[in-house]
Amino acid sequence: MNNITFLAQFPPPMHGLSKAVETLYGSNINEKYGFSKIDIANNKAIVRILWKLFFTKADIVYFTIAQTKGGNWRDLLFLKIIALRRKKCIVHLHGGYYRIMLDEKMGNMQRRLNVNAMKGIDAAIVLGNSLQWIFEGLIPEERIFTVKNCIDNQFCIKDIDAKIRNIAVAEKIHVLYLSNFIASKGYPELLKVAEEICNRGRQADFVFHFAGRFFDAREEKAFDDFVANHHLGETVVFHGPVYGDAKVELLEQCHVFSLLTTYPNEGQPISILEAMGNGMAVITTDHAGIPDIATSDNGCVCPKGSIDIRTIAYYLEKCYDERVYLQDIARRNHTAVMTEFTEQAYIENMDKIFEKVCKK
């Protein structure tokens, strides 16, 4: 049996990458490969991490690589140890920024070190087919694989039929932003959409829910000031960070999900999959790996360089006025996620890649 050690970020903190790692590590294929782990979430523990990696007895290292220049210097050190110990290596990129960083942001020496390090990689995994270009020219095509993200079973709606029936009689359409409060994730644009809806006299028809964590007190104040200055207090609800049952309740309550992201490190947002799996239409952009999971068939997809507030407001009015349309979208999105983006599908696809590398 080939043993695999996870050189990866485990929760806490909980985010898309750490949750995906935890799901895989705790899956039913753990015993098949004898998983072990080296948690790299805390960079202050770098000496301990390097020690564990150098002396790991695993045959294969499964490694979730970083997308920052500083994180990449650390990764190069990890990859050098893996090569020295002659371990097989699988890198998994949970984002879409690595190649841009490599080609446009790195100095010549760091770029050369990355190119040389990638030559020894046995498999590279991306989140969608539209992201395979990231490793083109660095790793042979036959070693580049796509594994789609998955949603946590905990956040799958229990009675989708009841939710879809209720769309027909809902007094208000509930719109959800659920992500960290980073401007490039699109929450300022959604605030402007809420303002536009109110300016059109439709404020009684919608509630805009914002849930997540601010990292900058100035941004939080700017959010509060915008709501106050544009008299959105009865239309916008700020929840702060939500977890567990509180998150489930929001996913079940809301009808439309918005993530108008241009975030540079974006990959394939699990938040969009969670929303679709819970019967929501999505408002998003054609950024990074999103086209692999959401198109105009799933809601409103804006060009990332041209996010038009009025167009989005019009789309929301369409969702309110044409309930059969919204019900069709809800059903389509739920079915798509339950078919392609389940935990089991994710684990099975990862298992196939592990098997291929084991047999090399």
Short mmCIF file of C-alpha atoms in Angstrom, two decimals:
data_model
loop_
_atom_site.label_atom_id
_atom_site.label_comp_id
_atom_site.label_asym_id
_atom_site.label_seq_id
_atom_site.Cartn_x
_atom_site.Cartn_y
_atom_site.Cartn_z
CA MET A 1 0.00 0.00 0.00
CA ASN A 2 1.24 3.48 -0.92
CA ASN A 3 1.02 5.87 1.99
CA ILE A 4 0.08 9.52 1.36
CA THR A 5 0.89 12.46 3.59
CA PHE A 6 -1.15 15.66 3.28
CA LEU A 7 1.07 18.76 3.23
CA ALA A 8 -1.89 21.09 3.40
CA GLN A 9 -3.95 23.68 5.26
CA PHE A 10 -6.38 22.10 7.70
CA PRO A 11 -9.03 24.07 9.61
CA PRO A 12 -9.07 26.28 11.54
CA PRO A 13 -9.52 28.67 9.94
CA MET A 14 -12.37 27.23 7.88
CA HIS A 15 -12.40 28.29 4.23
CA GLY A 16 -12.85 26.61 0.87
CA LEU A 17 -9.36 25.09 0.73
CA SER A 18 -9.17 23.84 4.32
CA LYS A 19 -12.69 22.42 4.13
CA ALA A 20 -11.90 20.51 0.93
CA VAL A 21 -8.73 19.12 2.53
CA GLU A 22 -10.62 18.07 5.65
CA THR A 23 -13.34 16.39 3.58
CA LEU A 24 -10.79 14.35 1.64
CA TYR A 25 -8.66 13.47 4.65
CA GLY A 26 -11.68 12.24 6.60
CA SER A 27 -13.16 10.27 3.72
CA ASN A 28 -13.57 6.53 3.30
CA ILE A 29 -10.36 6.26 1.20
CA ASN A 30 -8.20 7.21 4.20
CA GLU A 31 -7.56 3.60 5.13
CA LYS A 32 -6.86 2.65 1.50
CA TYR A 33 -3.82 4.94 1.41
CA GLY A 34 -2.87 5.29 5.05
CA PHE A 35 -3.23 9.07 5.16
CA SER A 36 -1.08 11.18 7.48
CA LYS A 37 -0.96 14.94 7.71
CA ILE A 38 1.37 17.89 8.09
CA ASP A 39 -0.69 21.03 8.73
CA ILE A 40 0.88 24.08 7.08
CA ALA A 41 -1.75 26.62 8.18
CA ASN A 42 0.61 28.16 10.75
CA ASN A 43 3.75 29.56 9.13
CA LYS A 44 5.23 30.23 12.58
CA ALA A 45 5.65 26.47 12.93
CA ILE A 46 7.85 26.24 9.84
CA VAL A 47 10.72 24.40 11.58
CA ARG A 48 8.38 21.71 12.89
CA ILE A 49 6.76 21.43 9.44
CA LEU A 50 10.12 21.02 7.70
CA TRP A 51 11.19 18.39 10.23
CA LYS A 52 8.02 16.36 9.74
CA LEU A 53 8.26 16.60 5.97
CA PHE A 54 11.91 15.55 5.84
CA PHE A 55 11.28 12.49 7.96
CA THR A 56 7.89 11.47 6.60
CA LYS A 57 7.67 7.78 5.75
CA ALA A 58 4.91 8.33 3.19
CA ASP A 59 5.50 7.39 -0.44
CA ILE A 60 3.47 10.29 -1.84
CA VAL A 61 3.06 13.91 -0.74
CA TYR A 62 -0.27 15.59 -1.55
CA PHE A 63 0.49 19.31 -1.45
CA THR A 64 -1.86 22.33 -1.63
CA ILE A 65 0.33 25.08 -3.04
CA ALA A 66 0.13 28.79 -2.21
CA GLN A 67 -0.70 31.73 -4.47
CA THR A 68 1.43 34.46 -2.89
CA LYS A 69 5.09 35.22 -3.60
CA GLY A 70 6.02 34.76 0.06
CA GLY A 71 4.08 31.53 0.31
CA ASN A 72 5.72 30.35 -2.87
CA TRP A 73 9.24 30.73 -1.42
CA ARG A 74 8.10 28.44 1.39
CA ASP A 75 6.61 26.03 -1.15
CA LEU A 76 9.85 25.89 -3.10
CA LEU A 77 11.60 24.75 0.07
CA PHE A 78 8.96 22.06 0.59
CA LEU A 79 9.29 20.88 -3.02
CA LYS A 80 13.08 20.72 -2.69
CA ILE A 81 12.80 18.45 0.36
CA ILE A 82 10.26 16.25 -1.44
CA ALA A 83 12.63 15.94 -4.39
CA LEU A 84 15.64 15.19 -2.18
CA ARG A 85 13.69 12.46 -0.41
CA ARG A 86 12.55 11.12 -3.80
CA LYS A 87 8.90 11.19 -2.88
CA LYS A 88 6.16 11.31 -5.47
CA CYS A 89 4.30 14.61 -5.38
CA ILE A 90 0.76 15.71 -6.24
CA VAL A 91 0.13 19.46 -6.20
CA HIS A 92 -3.42 20.76 -5.86
CA LEU A 93 -4.16 24.38 -6.78
CA HIS A 94 -7.31 25.73 -5.12
CA GLY A 95 -7.32 28.98 -7.06
CA GLY A 96 -6.52 30.58 -10.38
CA TYR A 97 -3.66 32.99 -9.72
CA TYR A 98 -0.50 30.86 -9.70
CA ARG A 99 0.37 31.25 -13.40
CA ILE A 100 -0.25 35.00 -13.39
CA MET A 101 2.00 35.26 -10.35
CA LEU A 102 4.64 33.12 -12.07
CA ASP A 103 4.61 35.01 -15.37
CA GLU A 104 4.04 38.58 -14.20
CA LYS A 105 4.92 39.00 -10.52
CA MET A 106 8.04 36.92 -9.82
CA GLY A 107 11.66 37.84 -10.32
CA ASN A 108 13.75 35.77 -12.71
CA MET A 109 15.34 33.59 -10.04
CA GLN A 110 12.07 32.70 -8.32
CA ARG A 111 10.47 31.98 -11.70
CA ARG A 112 13.32 29.64 -12.73
CA LEU A 113 13.13 27.80 -9.42
CA ASN A 114 9.40 27.24 -9.95
CA VAL A 115 9.85 25.98 -13.50
CA ASN A 116 12.53 23.53 -12.35
CA ALA A 117 10.47 22.39 -9.34
CA MET A 118 7.42 21.68 -11.49
CA LYS A 119 9.41 19.29 -13.66
CA GLY A 120 9.41 16.79 -10.80
CA ILE A 121 5.65 16.92 -10.13
CA ASP A 122 3.79 13.66 -10.74
CA ALA A 123 0.33 15.22 -10.97
CA ALA A 124 -1.17 18.71 -10.83
CA ILE A 125 -4.82 19.25 -10.01
CA VAL A 126 -6.96 22.29 -10.87
CA LEU A 127 -10.60 23.02 -10.06
CA GLY A 128 -11.94 23.32 -13.61
CA ASN A 129 -11.01 22.65 -17.22
CA SER A 130 -10.77 26.38 -17.85
CA LEU A 131 -7.87 26.49 -15.36
CA GLN A 132 -5.70 23.78 -16.92
CA TRP A 133 -3.73 26.45 -18.80
CA ILE A 134 -2.09 27.38 -15.49
CA PHE A 135 0.23 24.37 -15.67
CA GLU A 136 0.62 24.19 -19.48
CA GLY A 137 4.28 24.18 -20.46
CA LEU A 138 5.30 23.43 -16.87
CA ILE A 139 3.92 19.91 -16.51
CA PRO A 140 3.13 17.40 -19.29
CA GLU A 141 -0.52 17.55 -20.33
CA GLU A 142 -1.19 13.98 -19.23
CA ARG A 143 -0.24 14.90 -15.67
CA ILE A 144 -2.73 17.79 -15.39
CA PHE A 145 -6.11 16.82 -13.92
CA THR A 146 -9.38 18.53 -13.15
CA VAL A 147 -11.28 17.78 -9.95
CA LYS A 148 -14.35 19.91 -9.34
CA ASN A 149 -15.09 21.31 -5.93
CA CYS A 150 -17.85 19.87 -3.78
CA ILE A 151 -20.38 21.08 -1.26
CA ASP A 152 -20.55 19.86 2.32
CA ASN A 153 -23.44 17.49 2.92
CA GLN A 154 -24.20 19.53 6.04
CA PHE A 155 -25.26 22.45 3.86
CA CYS A 156 -27.49 20.57 1.42
CA ILE A 157 -31.16 21.50 1.69
CA LYS A 158 -33.33 18.70 3.01
CA ASP A 159 -36.58 19.57 1.17
CA ILE A 160 -35.83 21.27 -2.13
CA ASP A 161 -39.35 20.64 -3.42
CA ALA A 162 -40.88 22.66 -0.58
CA LYS A 163 -38.48 25.55 -1.17
CA ILE A 164 -39.25 25.64 -4.89
CA ARG A 165 -43.00 25.54 -4.25
CA ASN A 166 -42.69 28.42 -1.81
CA ILE A 167 -40.98 30.61 -4.42
CA ALA A 168 -44.38 31.06 -6.07
CA VAL A 169 -45.90 32.70 -2.99
CA ALA A 170 -42.89 34.40 -1.36
CA GLU A 171 -43.73 37.96 -0.36
CA LYS A 172 -40.13 39.06 -0.82
CA ILE A 173 -37.18 37.75 -2.80
CA HIS A 174 -34.18 37.29 -0.52
CA VAL A 175 -30.73 37.99 -2.00
CA LEU A 176 -27.60 36.66 -0.28
CA TYR A 177 -23.94 37.67 -0.19
CA LEU A 178 -22.04 35.05 1.84
CA SER A 179 -18.26 35.43 1.75
CA ASN A 180 -15.44 37.33 3.38
CA PHE A 181 -15.86 41.08 3.05
CA ILE A 182 -13.13 41.72 0.49
CA ALA A 183 -14.03 44.46 -1.97
CA SER A 184 -13.00 42.42 -5.02
CA LYS A 185 -15.49 39.71 -3.96
CA GLY A 186 -18.24 42.11 -5.08
CA TYR A 187 -20.10 43.17 -1.95
CA PRO A 188 -19.82 46.93 -2.82
CA GLU A 189 -21.48 46.25 -6.16
CA LEU A 190 -24.34 44.37 -4.49
CA LEU A 191 -24.86 47.31 -2.12
CA LYS A 192 -25.22 49.53 -5.18
CA VAL A 193 -27.74 47.06 -6.62
CA ALA A 194 -29.75 47.37 -3.40
CA GLU A 195 -29.63 51.15 -3.79
CA GLU A 196 -30.79 50.87 -7.41
CA ILE A 197 -33.68 48.61 -6.40
CA CYS A 198 -34.78 51.20 -3.83
CA ASN A 199 -34.46 54.02 -6.35
CA ARG A 200 -36.85 52.08 -8.58
CA GLY A 201 -39.38 51.90 -5.77
CA ARG A 202 -39.06 48.11 -5.38
CA GLN A 203 -37.61 48.06 -1.85
CA ALA A 204 -40.71 46.30 -0.49
CA ASP A 205 -40.03 43.36 -2.82
CA PHE A 206 -36.47 42.45 -1.76
CA VAL A 207 -34.24 41.83 1.24
CA PHE A 208 -30.46 41.85 0.77
CA HIS A 209 -28.57 39.67 3.28
CA PHE A 210 -24.84 40.21 3.80
CA ALA A 211 -22.99 37.56 5.81
CA GLY A 212 -19.28 37.18 6.42
CA ARG A 213 -16.31 38.72 8.14
CA PHE A 214 -14.71 42.13 7.71
CA PHE A 215 -10.92 42.25 8.00
CA ASP A 216 -10.69 46.04 7.96
CA ALA A 217 -12.64 48.26 10.39
CA ARG A 218 -12.58 51.09 7.85
CA GLU A 219 -14.33 48.92 5.27
CA GLU A 220 -16.95 47.91 7.81
CA LYS A 221 -17.59 51.57 8.65
CA ALA A 222 -17.86 52.40 4.94
CA PHE A 223 -20.45 49.60 4.58
CA ASP A 224 -22.48 50.93 7.52
CA ASP A 225 -22.23 54.50 6.23
CA PHE A 226 -23.43 53.50 2.77
CA VAL A 227 -26.47 51.75 4.24
CA ALA A 228 -27.28 54.74 6.45
CA ASN A 229 -26.65 57.45 3.84
CA HIS A 230 -28.81 55.71 1.22
CA HIS A 231 -31.58 54.77 3.65
CA LEU A 232 -31.17 51.04 3.11
CA GLY A 233 -31.73 50.02 6.73
CA GLU A 234 -34.99 48.20 5.98
CA THR A 235 -33.63 46.56 2.83
CA VAL A 236 -30.13 45.47 3.86
CA VAL A 237 -29.48 43.02 6.71
CA PHE A 238 -25.91 42.49 7.98
CA HIS A 239 -25.43 39.14 9.76
CA GLY A 240 -21.68 39.06 10.38
CA PRO A 241 -19.94 35.66 10.20
CA VAL A 242 -22.37 32.73 10.10
CA TYR A 243 -21.65 29.07 10.79
CA GLY A 244 -23.53 25.83 11.31
CA ASP A 245 -27.29 26.16 11.72
CA ALA A 246 -27.25 29.92 11.12
CA LYS A 247 -25.61 29.37 7.74
CA VAL A 248 -28.04 26.58 6.87
CA GLU A 249 -30.99 28.85 7.68
CA LEU A 250 -29.69 31.59 5.35
CA LEU A 251 -29.08 29.12 2.53
CA GLU A 252 -32.61 27.77 2.90
CA GLN A 253 -34.22 31.21 3.20
CA CYS A 254 -32.62 32.96 0.24
CA HIS A 255 -33.58 32.74 -3.43
CA VAL A 256 -30.71 34.52 -5.23
CA PHE A 257 -26.98 34.43 -4.44
CA SER A 258 -24.51 37.15 -5.46
CA LEU A 259 -20.74 36.89 -5.77
CA LEU A 260 -19.63 39.51 -8.27
CA THR A 261 -16.01 38.53 -7.83
CA THR A 262 -12.88 39.79 -9.52
CA TYR A 263 -10.72 38.52 -6.63
CA PRO A 264 -7.26 37.76 -8.09
CA ASN A 265 -6.80 34.45 -6.21
CA GLU A 266 -10.27 33.16 -7.08
CA GLY A 267 -10.61 29.55 -8.15
CA GLN A 268 -14.00 27.85 -8.12
CA PRO A 269 -16.00 29.32 -5.23
CA ILE A 270 -17.65 26.71 -3.04
CA SER A 271 -20.10 29.42 -1.97
CA ILE A 272 -21.60 29.44 -5.49
CA LEU A 273 -21.98 25.66 -5.42
CA GLU A 274 -23.62 25.81 -1.99
CA ALA A 275 -26.06 28.41 -3.27
CA MET A 276 -26.92 26.41 -6.39
CA GLY A 277 -27.28 23.23 -4.37
CA ASN A 278 -29.78 25.05 -2.17
CA GLY A 279 -31.93 26.09 -5.10
CA MET A 280 -30.73 29.64 -5.70
CA ALA A 281 -30.18 31.56 -8.89
CA VAL A 282 -26.68 33.05 -8.99
CA ILE A 283 -25.41 36.49 -9.92
CA THR A 284 -21.69 36.29 -10.58
CA THR A 285 -18.88 36.98 -13.05
CA ASP A 286 -17.06 35.00 -15.73
CA HIS A 287 -13.90 35.13 -13.61
CA ALA A 288 -11.34 32.35 -12.96
CA GLY A 289 -12.97 28.89 -12.82
CA ILE A 290 -16.55 30.15 -12.45
CA PRO A 291 -17.50 29.46 -16.11
CA ASP A 292 -16.99 25.75 -15.34
CA ILE A 293 -19.81 25.85 -12.78
CA ALA A 294 -22.10 28.75 -13.66
CA THR A 295 -23.36 30.15 -16.97
CA SER A 296 -26.40 32.20 -18.01
CA ASP A 297 -28.41 28.99 -17.61
CA ASN A 298 -27.79 29.26 -13.85
CA GLY A 299 -28.54 32.95 -13.39
CA CYS A 300 -26.88 36.20 -14.40
CA VAL A 301 -23.18 36.02 -15.31
CA CYS A 302 -21.51 39.39 -15.89
CA PRO A 303 -18.25 40.01 -17.74
CA LYS A 304 -15.74 40.61 -14.96
CA GLY A 305 -14.62 43.83 -16.61
CA SER A 306 -18.14 45.16 -17.05
CA ILE A 307 -20.39 44.70 -14.03
CA ASP A 308 -23.51 46.72 -14.80
CA ILE A 309 -25.61 47.59 -11.73
CA ARG A 310 -28.77 48.34 -13.72
CA THR A 311 -28.60 45.04 -15.58
CA ILE A 312 -28.35 43.15 -12.30
CA ALA A 313 -31.27 45.12 -10.82
CA TYR A 314 -33.32 44.28 -13.89
CA TYR A 315 -32.44 40.61 -13.47
CA LEU A 316 -33.62 40.67 -9.85
CA GLU A 317 -36.89 42.27 -10.92
CA LYS A 318 -37.29 39.47 -13.44
CA CYS A 319 -36.78 36.92 -10.64
CA TYR A 320 -39.48 38.62 -8.58
CA ASP A 321 -41.96 39.13 -11.40
CA GLU A 322 -41.51 35.77 -13.16
CA ARG A 323 -41.69 33.19 -10.40
CA VAL A 324 -41.89 30.21 -12.76
CA TYR A 325 -38.56 31.32 -14.25
CA LEU A 326 -36.99 31.50 -10.80
CA GLN A 327 -38.42 28.09 -9.90
CA ASP A 328 -36.91 26.58 -13.07
CA ILE A 329 -33.50 28.05 -12.26
CA ALA A 330 -33.71 26.77 -8.68
CA ARG A 331 -34.50 23.25 -9.83
CA ARG A 332 -31.83 23.26 -12.54
CA ASN A 333 -29.12 24.50 -10.19
CA HIS A 334 -29.97 22.04 -7.44
CA THR A 335 -29.95 19.12 -9.88
CA ALA A 336 -26.61 20.17 -11.40
CA VAL A 337 -24.87 20.33 -8.03
CA MET A 338 -26.39 17.09 -6.73
CA THR A 339 -25.20 15.37 -9.93
CA GLU A 340 -21.67 16.74 -10.35
CA PHE A 341 -20.47 18.45 -7.18
CA THR A 342 -21.15 16.08 -4.30
CA GLU A 343 -18.62 15.02 -1.70
CA GLN A 344 -18.71 11.48 -3.06
CA ALA A 345 -17.93 12.60 -6.62
CA TYR A 346 -15.04 14.72 -5.31
CA ILE A 347 -13.59 11.82 -3.32
CA GLU A 348 -13.96 9.36 -6.19
CA ASN A 349 -12.18 11.72 -8.61
CA MET A 350 -9.33 12.27 -6.15
CA ASP A 351 -9.08 8.51 -5.61
CA LYS A 352 -8.57 7.97 -9.37
CA ILE A 353 -5.64 10.41 -9.39
CA PHE A 354 -4.09 8.83 -6.29
CA GLU A 355 -4.32 5.42 -7.98
CA LYS A 356 -2.61 6.69 -11.14
CA VAL A 357 0.27 8.21 -9.20
CA CYS A 358 0.63 5.07 -7.08
CA LYS A 359 1.04 2.98 -10.22
CA LYS A 360 3.75 5.23 -11.76
#
